[in-house]
mmCIF file of N, CA and C in Angstrom:
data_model
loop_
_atom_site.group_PDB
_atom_site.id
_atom_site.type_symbol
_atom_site.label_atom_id
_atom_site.label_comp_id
_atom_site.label_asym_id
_atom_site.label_seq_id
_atom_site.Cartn_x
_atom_site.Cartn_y
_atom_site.Cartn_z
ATOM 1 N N UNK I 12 0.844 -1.173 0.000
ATOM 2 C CA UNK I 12 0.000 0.000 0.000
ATOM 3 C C UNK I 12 0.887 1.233 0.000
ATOM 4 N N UNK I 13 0.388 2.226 -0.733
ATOM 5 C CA UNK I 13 1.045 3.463 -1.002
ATOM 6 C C UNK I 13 0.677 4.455 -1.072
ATOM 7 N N UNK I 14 0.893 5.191 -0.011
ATOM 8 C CA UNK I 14 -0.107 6.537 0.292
ATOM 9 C C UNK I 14 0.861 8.178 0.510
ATOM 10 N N UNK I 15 0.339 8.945 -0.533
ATOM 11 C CA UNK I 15 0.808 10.218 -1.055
ATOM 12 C C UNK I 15 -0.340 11.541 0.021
ATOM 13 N N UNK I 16 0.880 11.775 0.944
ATOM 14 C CA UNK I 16 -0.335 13.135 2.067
ATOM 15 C C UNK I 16 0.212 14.402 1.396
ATOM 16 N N UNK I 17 -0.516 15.405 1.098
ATOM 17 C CA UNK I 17 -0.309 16.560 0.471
ATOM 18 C C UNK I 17 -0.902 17.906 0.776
ATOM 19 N N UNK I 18 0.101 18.463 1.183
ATOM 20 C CA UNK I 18 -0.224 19.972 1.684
ATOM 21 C C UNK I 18 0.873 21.153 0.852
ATOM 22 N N UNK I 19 0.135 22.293 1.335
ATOM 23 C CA UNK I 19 1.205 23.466 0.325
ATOM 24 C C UNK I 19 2.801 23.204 0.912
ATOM 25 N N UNK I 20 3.172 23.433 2.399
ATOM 26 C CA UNK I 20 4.259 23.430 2.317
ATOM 27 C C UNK I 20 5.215 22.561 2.671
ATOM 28 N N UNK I 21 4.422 21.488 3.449
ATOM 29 C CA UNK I 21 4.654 19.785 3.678
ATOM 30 C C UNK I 21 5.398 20.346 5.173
ATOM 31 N N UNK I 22 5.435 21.283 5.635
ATOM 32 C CA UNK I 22 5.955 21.368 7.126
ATOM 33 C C UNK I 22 5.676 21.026 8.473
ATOM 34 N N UNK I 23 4.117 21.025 8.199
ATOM 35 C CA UNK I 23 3.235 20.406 9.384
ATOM 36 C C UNK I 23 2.189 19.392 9.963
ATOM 37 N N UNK I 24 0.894 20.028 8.941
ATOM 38 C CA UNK I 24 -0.043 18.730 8.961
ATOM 39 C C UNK I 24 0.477 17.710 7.645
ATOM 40 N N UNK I 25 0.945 18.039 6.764
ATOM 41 C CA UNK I 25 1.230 16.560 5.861
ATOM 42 C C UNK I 25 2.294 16.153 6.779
ATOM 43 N N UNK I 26 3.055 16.753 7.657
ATOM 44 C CA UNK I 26 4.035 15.852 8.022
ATOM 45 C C UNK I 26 3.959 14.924 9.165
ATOM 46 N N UNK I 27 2.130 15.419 9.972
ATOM 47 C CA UNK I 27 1.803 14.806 11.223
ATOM 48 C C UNK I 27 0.935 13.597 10.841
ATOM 49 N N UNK I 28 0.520 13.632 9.863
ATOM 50 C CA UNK I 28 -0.390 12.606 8.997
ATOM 51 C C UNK I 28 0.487 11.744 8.712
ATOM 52 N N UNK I 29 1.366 11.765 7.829
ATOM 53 C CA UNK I 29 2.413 11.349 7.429
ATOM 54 C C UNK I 29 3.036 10.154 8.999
ATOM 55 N N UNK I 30 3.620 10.903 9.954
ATOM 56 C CA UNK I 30 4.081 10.367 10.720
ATOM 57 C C UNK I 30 3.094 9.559 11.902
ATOM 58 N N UNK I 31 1.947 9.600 11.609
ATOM 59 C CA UNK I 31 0.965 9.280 12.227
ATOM 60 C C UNK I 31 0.623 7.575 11.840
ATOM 61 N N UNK I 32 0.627 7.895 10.175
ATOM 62 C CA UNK I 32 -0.150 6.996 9.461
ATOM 63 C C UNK I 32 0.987 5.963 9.214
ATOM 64 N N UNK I 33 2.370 6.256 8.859
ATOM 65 C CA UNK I 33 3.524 5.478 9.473
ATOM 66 C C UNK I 33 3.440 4.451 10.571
ATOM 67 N N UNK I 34 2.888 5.270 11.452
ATOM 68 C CA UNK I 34 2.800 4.211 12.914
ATOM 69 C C UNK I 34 1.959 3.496 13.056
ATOM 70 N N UNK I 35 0.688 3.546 12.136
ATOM 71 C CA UNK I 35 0.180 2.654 12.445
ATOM 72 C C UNK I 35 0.330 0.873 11.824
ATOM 73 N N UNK I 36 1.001 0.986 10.934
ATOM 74 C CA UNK I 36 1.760 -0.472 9.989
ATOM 75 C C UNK I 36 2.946 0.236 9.446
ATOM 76 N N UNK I 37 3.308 -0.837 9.232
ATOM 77 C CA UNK I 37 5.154 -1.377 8.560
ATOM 78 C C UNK I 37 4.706 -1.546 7.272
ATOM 79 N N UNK I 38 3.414 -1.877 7.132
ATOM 80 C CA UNK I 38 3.430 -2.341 5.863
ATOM 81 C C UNK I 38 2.694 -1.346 4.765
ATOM 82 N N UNK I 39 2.652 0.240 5.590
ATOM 83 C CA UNK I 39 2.202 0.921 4.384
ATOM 84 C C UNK I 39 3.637 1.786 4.218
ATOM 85 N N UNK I 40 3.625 2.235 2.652
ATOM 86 C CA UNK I 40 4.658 3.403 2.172
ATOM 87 C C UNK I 40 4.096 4.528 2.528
ATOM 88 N N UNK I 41 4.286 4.861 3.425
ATOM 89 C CA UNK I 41 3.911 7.010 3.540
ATOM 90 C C UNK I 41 4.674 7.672 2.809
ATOM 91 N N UNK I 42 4.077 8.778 2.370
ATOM 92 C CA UNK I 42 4.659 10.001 1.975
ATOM 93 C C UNK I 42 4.278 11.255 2.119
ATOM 94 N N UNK I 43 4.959 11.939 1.811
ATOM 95 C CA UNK I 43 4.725 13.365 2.064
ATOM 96 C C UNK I 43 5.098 14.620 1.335
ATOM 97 N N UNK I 44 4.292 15.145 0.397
ATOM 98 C CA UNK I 44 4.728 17.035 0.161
ATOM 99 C C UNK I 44 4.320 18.007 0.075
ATOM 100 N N UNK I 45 4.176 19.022 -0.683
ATOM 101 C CA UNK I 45 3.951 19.949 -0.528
ATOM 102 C C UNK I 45 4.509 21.047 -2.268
ATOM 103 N N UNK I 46 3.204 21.622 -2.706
ATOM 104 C CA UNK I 46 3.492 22.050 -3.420
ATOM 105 C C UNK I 46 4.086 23.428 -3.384
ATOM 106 N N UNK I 47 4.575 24.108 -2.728
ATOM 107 C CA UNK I 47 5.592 24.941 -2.281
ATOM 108 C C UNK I 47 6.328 24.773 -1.128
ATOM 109 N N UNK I 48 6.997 23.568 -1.090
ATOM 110 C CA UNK I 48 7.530 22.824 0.165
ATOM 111 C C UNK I 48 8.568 23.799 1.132
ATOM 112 N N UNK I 49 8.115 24.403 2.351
ATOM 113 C CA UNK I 49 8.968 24.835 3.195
ATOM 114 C C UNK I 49 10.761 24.300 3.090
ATOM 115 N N UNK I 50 11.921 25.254 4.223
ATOM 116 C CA UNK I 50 12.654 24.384 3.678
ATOM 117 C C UNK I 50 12.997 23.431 4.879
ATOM 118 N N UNK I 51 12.011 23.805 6.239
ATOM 119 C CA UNK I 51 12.296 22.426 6.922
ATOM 120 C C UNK I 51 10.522 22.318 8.092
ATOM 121 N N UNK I 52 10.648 20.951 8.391
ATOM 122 C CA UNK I 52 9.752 21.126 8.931
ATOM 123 C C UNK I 52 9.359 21.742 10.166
ATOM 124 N N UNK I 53 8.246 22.517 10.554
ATOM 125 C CA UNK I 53 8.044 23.217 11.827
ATOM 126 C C UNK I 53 8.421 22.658 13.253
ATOM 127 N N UNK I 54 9.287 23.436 13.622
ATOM 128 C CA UNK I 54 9.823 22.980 14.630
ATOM 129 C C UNK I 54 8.351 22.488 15.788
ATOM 130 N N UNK I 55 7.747 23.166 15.912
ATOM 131 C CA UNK I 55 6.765 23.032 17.026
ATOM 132 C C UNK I 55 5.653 21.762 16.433
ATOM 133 N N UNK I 56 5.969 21.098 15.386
ATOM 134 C CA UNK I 56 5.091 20.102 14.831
ATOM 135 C C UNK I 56 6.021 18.668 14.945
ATOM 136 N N UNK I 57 7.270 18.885 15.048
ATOM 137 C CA UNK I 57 7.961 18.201 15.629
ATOM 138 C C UNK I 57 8.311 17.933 17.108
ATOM 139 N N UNK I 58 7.872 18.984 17.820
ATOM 140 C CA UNK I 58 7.406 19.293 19.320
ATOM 141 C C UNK I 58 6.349 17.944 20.128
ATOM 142 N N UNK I 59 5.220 18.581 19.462
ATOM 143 C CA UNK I 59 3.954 18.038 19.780
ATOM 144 C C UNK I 59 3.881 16.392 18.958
ATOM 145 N N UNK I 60 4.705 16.108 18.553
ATOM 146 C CA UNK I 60 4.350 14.940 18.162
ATOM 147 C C UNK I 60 5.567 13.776 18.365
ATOM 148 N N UNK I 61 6.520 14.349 19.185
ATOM 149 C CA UNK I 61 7.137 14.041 20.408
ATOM 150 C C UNK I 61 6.517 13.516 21.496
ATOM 151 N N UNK I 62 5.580 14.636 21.538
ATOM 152 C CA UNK I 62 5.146 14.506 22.988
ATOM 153 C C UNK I 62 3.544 13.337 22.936
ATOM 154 N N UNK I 63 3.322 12.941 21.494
ATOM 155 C CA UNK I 63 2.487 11.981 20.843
ATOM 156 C C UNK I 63 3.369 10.415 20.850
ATOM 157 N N UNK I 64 4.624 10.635 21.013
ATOM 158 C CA UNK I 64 5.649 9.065 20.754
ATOM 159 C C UNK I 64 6.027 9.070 19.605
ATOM 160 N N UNK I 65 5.545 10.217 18.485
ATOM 161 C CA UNK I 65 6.703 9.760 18.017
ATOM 162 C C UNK I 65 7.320 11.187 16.615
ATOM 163 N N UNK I 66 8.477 9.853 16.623
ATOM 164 C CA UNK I 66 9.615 11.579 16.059
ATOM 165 C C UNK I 66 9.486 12.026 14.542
ATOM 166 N N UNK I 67 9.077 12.838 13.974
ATOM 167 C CA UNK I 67 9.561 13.430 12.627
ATOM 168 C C UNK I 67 10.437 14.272 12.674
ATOM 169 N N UNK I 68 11.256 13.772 13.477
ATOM 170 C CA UNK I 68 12.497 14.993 13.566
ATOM 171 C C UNK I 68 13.667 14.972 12.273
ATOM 172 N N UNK I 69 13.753 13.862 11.575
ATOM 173 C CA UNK I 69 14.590 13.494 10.461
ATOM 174 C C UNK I 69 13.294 13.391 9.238
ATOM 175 N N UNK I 70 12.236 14.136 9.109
ATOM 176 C CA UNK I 70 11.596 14.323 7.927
ATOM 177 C C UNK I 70 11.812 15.708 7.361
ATOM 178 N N UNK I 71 12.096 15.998 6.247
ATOM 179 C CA UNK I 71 12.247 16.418 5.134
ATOM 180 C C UNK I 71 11.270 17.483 4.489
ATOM 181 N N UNK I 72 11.000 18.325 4.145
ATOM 182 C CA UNK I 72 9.962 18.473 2.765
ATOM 183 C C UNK I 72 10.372 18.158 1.578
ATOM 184 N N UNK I 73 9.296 17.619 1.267
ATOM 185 C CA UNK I 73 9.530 17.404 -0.281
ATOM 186 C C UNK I 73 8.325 18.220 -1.259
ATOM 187 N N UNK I 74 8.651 18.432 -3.031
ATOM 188 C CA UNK I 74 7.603 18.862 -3.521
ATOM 189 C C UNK I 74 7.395 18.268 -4.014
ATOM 190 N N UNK I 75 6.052 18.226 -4.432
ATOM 191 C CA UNK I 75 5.287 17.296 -5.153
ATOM 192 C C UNK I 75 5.523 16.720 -6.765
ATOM 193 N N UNK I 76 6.308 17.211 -7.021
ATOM 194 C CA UNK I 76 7.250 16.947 -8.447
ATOM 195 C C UNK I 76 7.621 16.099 -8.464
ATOM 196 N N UNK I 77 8.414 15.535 -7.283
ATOM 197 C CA UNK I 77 9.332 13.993 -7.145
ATOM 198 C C UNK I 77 8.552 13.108 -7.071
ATOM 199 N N UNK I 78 6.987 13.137 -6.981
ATOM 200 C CA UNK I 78 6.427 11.974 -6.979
ATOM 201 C C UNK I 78 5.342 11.707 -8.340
ATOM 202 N N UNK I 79 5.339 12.943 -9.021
ATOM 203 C CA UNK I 79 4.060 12.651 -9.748
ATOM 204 C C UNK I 79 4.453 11.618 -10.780
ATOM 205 N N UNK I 80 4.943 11.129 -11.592
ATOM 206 C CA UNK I 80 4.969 9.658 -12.221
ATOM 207 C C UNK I 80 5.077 8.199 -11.681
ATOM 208 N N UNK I 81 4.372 8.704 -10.125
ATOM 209 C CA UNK I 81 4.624 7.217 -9.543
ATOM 210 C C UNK I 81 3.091 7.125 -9.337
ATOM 211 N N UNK I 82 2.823 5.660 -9.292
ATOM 212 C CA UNK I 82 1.652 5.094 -8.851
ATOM 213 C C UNK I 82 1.353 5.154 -7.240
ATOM 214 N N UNK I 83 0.244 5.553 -7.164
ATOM 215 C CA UNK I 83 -0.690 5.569 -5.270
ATOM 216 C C UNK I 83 -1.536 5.402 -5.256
ATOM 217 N N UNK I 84 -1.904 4.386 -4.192
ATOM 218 C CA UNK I 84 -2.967 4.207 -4.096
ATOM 219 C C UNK I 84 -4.383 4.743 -3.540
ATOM 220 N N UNK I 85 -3.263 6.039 -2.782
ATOM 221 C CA UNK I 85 -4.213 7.243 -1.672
ATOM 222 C C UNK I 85 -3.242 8.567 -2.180
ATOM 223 N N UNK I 86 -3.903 9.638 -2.057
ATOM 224 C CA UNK I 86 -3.325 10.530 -2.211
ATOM 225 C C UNK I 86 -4.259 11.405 -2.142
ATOM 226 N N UNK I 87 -3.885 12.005 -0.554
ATOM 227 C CA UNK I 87 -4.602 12.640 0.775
ATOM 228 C C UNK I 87 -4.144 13.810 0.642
ATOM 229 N N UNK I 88 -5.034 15.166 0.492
ATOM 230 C CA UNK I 88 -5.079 16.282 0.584
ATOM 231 C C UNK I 88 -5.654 16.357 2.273
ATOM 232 N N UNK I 89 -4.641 17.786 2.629
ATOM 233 C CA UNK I 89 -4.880 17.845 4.094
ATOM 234 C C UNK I 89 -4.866 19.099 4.434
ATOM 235 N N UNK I 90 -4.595 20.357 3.801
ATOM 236 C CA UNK I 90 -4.803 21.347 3.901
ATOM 237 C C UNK I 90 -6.556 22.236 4.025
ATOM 238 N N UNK I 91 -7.016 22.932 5.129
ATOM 239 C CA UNK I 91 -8.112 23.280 5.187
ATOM 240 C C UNK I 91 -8.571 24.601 5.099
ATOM 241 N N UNK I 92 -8.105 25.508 5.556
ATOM 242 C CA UNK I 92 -9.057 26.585 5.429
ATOM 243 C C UNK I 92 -9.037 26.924 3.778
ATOM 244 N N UNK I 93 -9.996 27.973 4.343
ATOM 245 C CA UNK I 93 -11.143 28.506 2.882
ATOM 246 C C UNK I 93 -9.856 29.580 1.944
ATOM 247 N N UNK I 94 -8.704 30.004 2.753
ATOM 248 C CA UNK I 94 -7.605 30.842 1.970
ATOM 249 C C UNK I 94 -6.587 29.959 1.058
ATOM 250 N N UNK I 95 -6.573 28.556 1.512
ATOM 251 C CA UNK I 95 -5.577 27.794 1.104
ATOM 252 C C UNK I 95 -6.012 26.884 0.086
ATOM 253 N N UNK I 96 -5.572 27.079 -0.772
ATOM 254 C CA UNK I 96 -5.485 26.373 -2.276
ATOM 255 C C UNK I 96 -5.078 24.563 -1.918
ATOM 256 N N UNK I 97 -5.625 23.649 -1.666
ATOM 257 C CA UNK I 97 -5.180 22.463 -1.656
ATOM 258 C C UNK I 97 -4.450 22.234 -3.075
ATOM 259 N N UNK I 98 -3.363 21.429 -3.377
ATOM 260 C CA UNK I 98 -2.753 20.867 -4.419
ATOM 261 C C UNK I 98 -3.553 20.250 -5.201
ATOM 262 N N UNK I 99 -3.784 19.703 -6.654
ATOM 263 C CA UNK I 99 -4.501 18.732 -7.163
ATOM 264 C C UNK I 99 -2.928 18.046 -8.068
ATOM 265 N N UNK I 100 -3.453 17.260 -7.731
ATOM 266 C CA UNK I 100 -2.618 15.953 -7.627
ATOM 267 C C UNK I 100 -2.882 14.717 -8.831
ATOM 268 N N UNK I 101 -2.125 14.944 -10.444
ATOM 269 C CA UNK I 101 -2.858 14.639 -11.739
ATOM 270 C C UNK I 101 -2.227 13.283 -11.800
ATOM 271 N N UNK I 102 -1.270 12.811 -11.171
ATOM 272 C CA UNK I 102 -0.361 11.474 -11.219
ATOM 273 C C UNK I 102 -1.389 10.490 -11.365
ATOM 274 N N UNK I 103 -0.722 9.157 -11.000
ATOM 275 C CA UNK I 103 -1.400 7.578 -11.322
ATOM 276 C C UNK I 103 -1.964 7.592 -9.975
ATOM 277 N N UNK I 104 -3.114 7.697 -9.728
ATOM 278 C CA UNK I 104 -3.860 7.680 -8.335
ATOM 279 C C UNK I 104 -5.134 6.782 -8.320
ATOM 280 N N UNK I 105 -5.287 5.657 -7.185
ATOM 281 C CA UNK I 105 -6.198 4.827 -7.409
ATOM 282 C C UNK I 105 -7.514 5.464 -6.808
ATOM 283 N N UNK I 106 -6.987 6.180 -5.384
ATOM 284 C CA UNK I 106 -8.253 7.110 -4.435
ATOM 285 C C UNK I 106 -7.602 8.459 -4.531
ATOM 286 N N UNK I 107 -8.222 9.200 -4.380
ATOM 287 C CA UNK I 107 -8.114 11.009 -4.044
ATOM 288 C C UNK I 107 -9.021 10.779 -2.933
ATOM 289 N N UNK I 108 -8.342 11.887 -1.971
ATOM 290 C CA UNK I 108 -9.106 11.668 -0.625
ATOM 291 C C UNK I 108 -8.908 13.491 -0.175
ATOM 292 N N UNK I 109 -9.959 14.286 0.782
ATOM 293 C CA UNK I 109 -9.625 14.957 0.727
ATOM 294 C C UNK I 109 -9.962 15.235 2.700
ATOM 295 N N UNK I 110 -9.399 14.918 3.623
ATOM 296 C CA UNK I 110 -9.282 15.059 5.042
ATOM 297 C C UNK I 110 -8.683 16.657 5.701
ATOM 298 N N UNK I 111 -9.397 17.771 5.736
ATOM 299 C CA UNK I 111 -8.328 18.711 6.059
ATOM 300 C C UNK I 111 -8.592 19.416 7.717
ATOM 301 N N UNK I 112 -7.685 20.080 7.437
ATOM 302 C CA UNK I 112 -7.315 20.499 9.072
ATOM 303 C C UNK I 112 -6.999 22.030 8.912
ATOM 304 N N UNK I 113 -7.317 22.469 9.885
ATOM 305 C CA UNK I 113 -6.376 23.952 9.999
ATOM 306 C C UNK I 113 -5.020 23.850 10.156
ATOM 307 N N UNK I 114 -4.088 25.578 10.000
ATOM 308 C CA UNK I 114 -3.079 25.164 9.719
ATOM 309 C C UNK I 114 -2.645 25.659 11.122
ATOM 310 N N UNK I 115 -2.057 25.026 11.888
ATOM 311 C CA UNK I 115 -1.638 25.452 13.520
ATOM 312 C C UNK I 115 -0.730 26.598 13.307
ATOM 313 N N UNK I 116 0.106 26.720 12.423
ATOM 314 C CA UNK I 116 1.439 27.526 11.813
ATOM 315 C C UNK I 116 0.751 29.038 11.790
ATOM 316 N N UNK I 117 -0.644 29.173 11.311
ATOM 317 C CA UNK I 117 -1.371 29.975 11.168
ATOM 318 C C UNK I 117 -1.739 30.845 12.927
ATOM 319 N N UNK I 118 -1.766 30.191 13.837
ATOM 320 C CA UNK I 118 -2.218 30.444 15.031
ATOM 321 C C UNK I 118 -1.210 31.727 15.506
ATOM 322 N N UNK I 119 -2.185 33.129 16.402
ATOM 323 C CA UNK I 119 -1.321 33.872 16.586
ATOM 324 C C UNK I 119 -1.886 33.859 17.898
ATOM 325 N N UNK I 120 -0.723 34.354 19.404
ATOM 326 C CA UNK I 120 -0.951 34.356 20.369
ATOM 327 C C UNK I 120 0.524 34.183 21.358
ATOM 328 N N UNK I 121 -0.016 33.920 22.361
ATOM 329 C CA UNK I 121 1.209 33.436 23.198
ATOM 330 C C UNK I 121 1.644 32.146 22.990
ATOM 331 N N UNK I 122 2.687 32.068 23.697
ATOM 332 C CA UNK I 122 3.417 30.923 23.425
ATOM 333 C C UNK I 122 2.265 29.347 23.401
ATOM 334 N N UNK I 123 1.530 29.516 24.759
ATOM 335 C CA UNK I 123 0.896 28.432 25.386
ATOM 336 C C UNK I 123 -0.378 28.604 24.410
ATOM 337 N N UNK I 124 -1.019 29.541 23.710
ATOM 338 C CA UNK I 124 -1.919 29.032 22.695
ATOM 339 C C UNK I 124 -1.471 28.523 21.700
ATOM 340 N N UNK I 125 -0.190 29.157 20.824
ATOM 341 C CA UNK I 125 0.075 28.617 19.801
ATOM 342 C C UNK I 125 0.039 26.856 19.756
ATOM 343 N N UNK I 126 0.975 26.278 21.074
ATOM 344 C CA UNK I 126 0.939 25.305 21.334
ATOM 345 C C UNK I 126 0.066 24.190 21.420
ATOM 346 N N UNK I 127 -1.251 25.236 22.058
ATOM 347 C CA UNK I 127 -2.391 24.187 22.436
ATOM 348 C C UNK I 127 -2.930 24.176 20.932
ATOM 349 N N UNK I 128 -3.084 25.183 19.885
ATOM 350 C CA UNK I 128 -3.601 24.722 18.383
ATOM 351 C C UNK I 128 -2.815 23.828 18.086
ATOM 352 N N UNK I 129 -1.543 23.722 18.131
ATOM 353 C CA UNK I 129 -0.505 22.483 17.756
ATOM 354 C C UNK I 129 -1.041 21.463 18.132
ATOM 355 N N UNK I 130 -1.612 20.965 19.618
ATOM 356 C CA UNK I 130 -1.491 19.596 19.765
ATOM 357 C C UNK I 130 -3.109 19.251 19.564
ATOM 358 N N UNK I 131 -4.092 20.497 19.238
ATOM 359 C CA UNK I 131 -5.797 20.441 18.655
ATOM 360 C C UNK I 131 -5.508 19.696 17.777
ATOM 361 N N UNK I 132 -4.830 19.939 16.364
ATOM 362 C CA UNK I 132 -4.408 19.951 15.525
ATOM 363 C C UNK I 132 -4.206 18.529 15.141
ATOM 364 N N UNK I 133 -2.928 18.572 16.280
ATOM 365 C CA UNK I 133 -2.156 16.565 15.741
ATOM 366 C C UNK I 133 -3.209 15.816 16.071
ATOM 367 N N UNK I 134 -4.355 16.320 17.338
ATOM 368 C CA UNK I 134 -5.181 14.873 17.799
ATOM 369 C C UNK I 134 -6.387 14.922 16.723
ATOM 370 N N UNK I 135 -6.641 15.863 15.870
ATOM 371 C CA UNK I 135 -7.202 15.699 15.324
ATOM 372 C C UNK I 135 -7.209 14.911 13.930
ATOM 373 N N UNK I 136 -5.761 15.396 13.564
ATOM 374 C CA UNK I 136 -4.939 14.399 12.527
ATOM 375 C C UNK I 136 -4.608 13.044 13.088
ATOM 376 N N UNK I 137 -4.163 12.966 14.231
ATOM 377 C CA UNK I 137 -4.726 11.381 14.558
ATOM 378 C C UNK I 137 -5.675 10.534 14.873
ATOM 379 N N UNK I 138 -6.627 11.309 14.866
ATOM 380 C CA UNK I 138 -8.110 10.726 15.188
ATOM 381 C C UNK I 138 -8.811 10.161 13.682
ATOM 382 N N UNK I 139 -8.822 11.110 12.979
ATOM 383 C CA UNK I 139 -9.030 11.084 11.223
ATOM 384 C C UNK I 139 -8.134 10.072 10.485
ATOM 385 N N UNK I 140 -6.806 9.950 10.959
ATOM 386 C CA UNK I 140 -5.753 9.207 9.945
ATOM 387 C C UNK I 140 -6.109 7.902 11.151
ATOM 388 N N UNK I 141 -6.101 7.602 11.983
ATOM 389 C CA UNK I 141 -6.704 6.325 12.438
ATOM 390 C C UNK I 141 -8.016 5.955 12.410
ATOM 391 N N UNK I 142 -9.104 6.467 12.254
ATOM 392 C CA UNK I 142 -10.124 6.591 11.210
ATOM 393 C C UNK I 142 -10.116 5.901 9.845
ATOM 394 N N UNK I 143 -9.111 6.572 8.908
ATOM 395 C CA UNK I 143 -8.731 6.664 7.507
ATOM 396 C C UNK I 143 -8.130 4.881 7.547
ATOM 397 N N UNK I 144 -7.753 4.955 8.558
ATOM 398 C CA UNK I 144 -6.536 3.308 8.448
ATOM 399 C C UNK I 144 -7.628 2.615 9.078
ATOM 400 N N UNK I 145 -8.516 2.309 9.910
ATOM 401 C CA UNK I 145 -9.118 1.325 10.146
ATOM 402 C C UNK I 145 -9.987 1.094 9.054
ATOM 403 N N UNK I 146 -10.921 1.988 8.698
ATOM 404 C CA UNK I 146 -11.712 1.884 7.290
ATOM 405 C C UNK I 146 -11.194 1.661 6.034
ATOM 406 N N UNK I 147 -10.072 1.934 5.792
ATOM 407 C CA UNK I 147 -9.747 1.181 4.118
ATOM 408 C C UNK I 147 -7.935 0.753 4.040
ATOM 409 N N UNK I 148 -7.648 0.651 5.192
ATOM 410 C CA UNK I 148 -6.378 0.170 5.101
ATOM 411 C C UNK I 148 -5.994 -1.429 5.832
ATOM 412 N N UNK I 149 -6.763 -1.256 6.614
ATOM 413 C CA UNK I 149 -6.592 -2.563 7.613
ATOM 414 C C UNK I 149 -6.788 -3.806 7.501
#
């Protein structure tokens, strides 16, 4: 199984999905980008999902270029609000799926709100991507 998560800059929620949907089998390929891919991922999305078990601290962005002549079998748009352009995604795709979230990166405030949208955020991306994996992956 081979599953393509896609957001504009692949820094946060594709990368919590991504590392989410990883954990739940060995036996799926995750991926992850972003069609204007940041050049690393958000530190505070690597924070909170630490503090979830587990690390994307050695993930990457990538853009969505490096993957489009490959075959997937999912290829998960995750970007949500009404300002943000989700990617469309023209490659060899068996499902288009479209799951989105706000962007925590977006959150303005003190330290301790920004944070608490961060970890709204991941449980919500893990609630949905374990959702997503019990219903058509399992």
């Amino acid at each position: 199984m081979k599953v393509l998560i896609l957001c504009t800059g692949n820094s946060c929620r594709s990368q919590m999905a991504h590392g989410f949907l990883q954990s739940f089998s060995s036996n799926i390929d995750v991926f992850s980008a972003g069609t204007k891919p940041a050049e690393k991922v958000n530190p505070k999305a690597v924070e909170v999902m630490k503090e979830a078990g587990i690390d994307i601290s050695d993930h990457t962005p990538h853009n969505v270029s490096e993957y489009i002549n490959e075959p997937w079998d999912y290829v998960i748009t995750v970007c949500g609000g009404a300002n943000e352009s989700c990617p469309v995604f023209v490659g060899n795709v068996e499902h288009r799926l479209h799951i989105g979230f706000d962007d925590p990166s977006d959150a303005i405030g003190s330290d301790e709100f920004v944070m608490t949208e961060f970890r709204r955020v991941r449980d919500e991306i893990k609630n949905k991507f374990e959702q997503f994996y019990n219903d058509n992956l399992k």
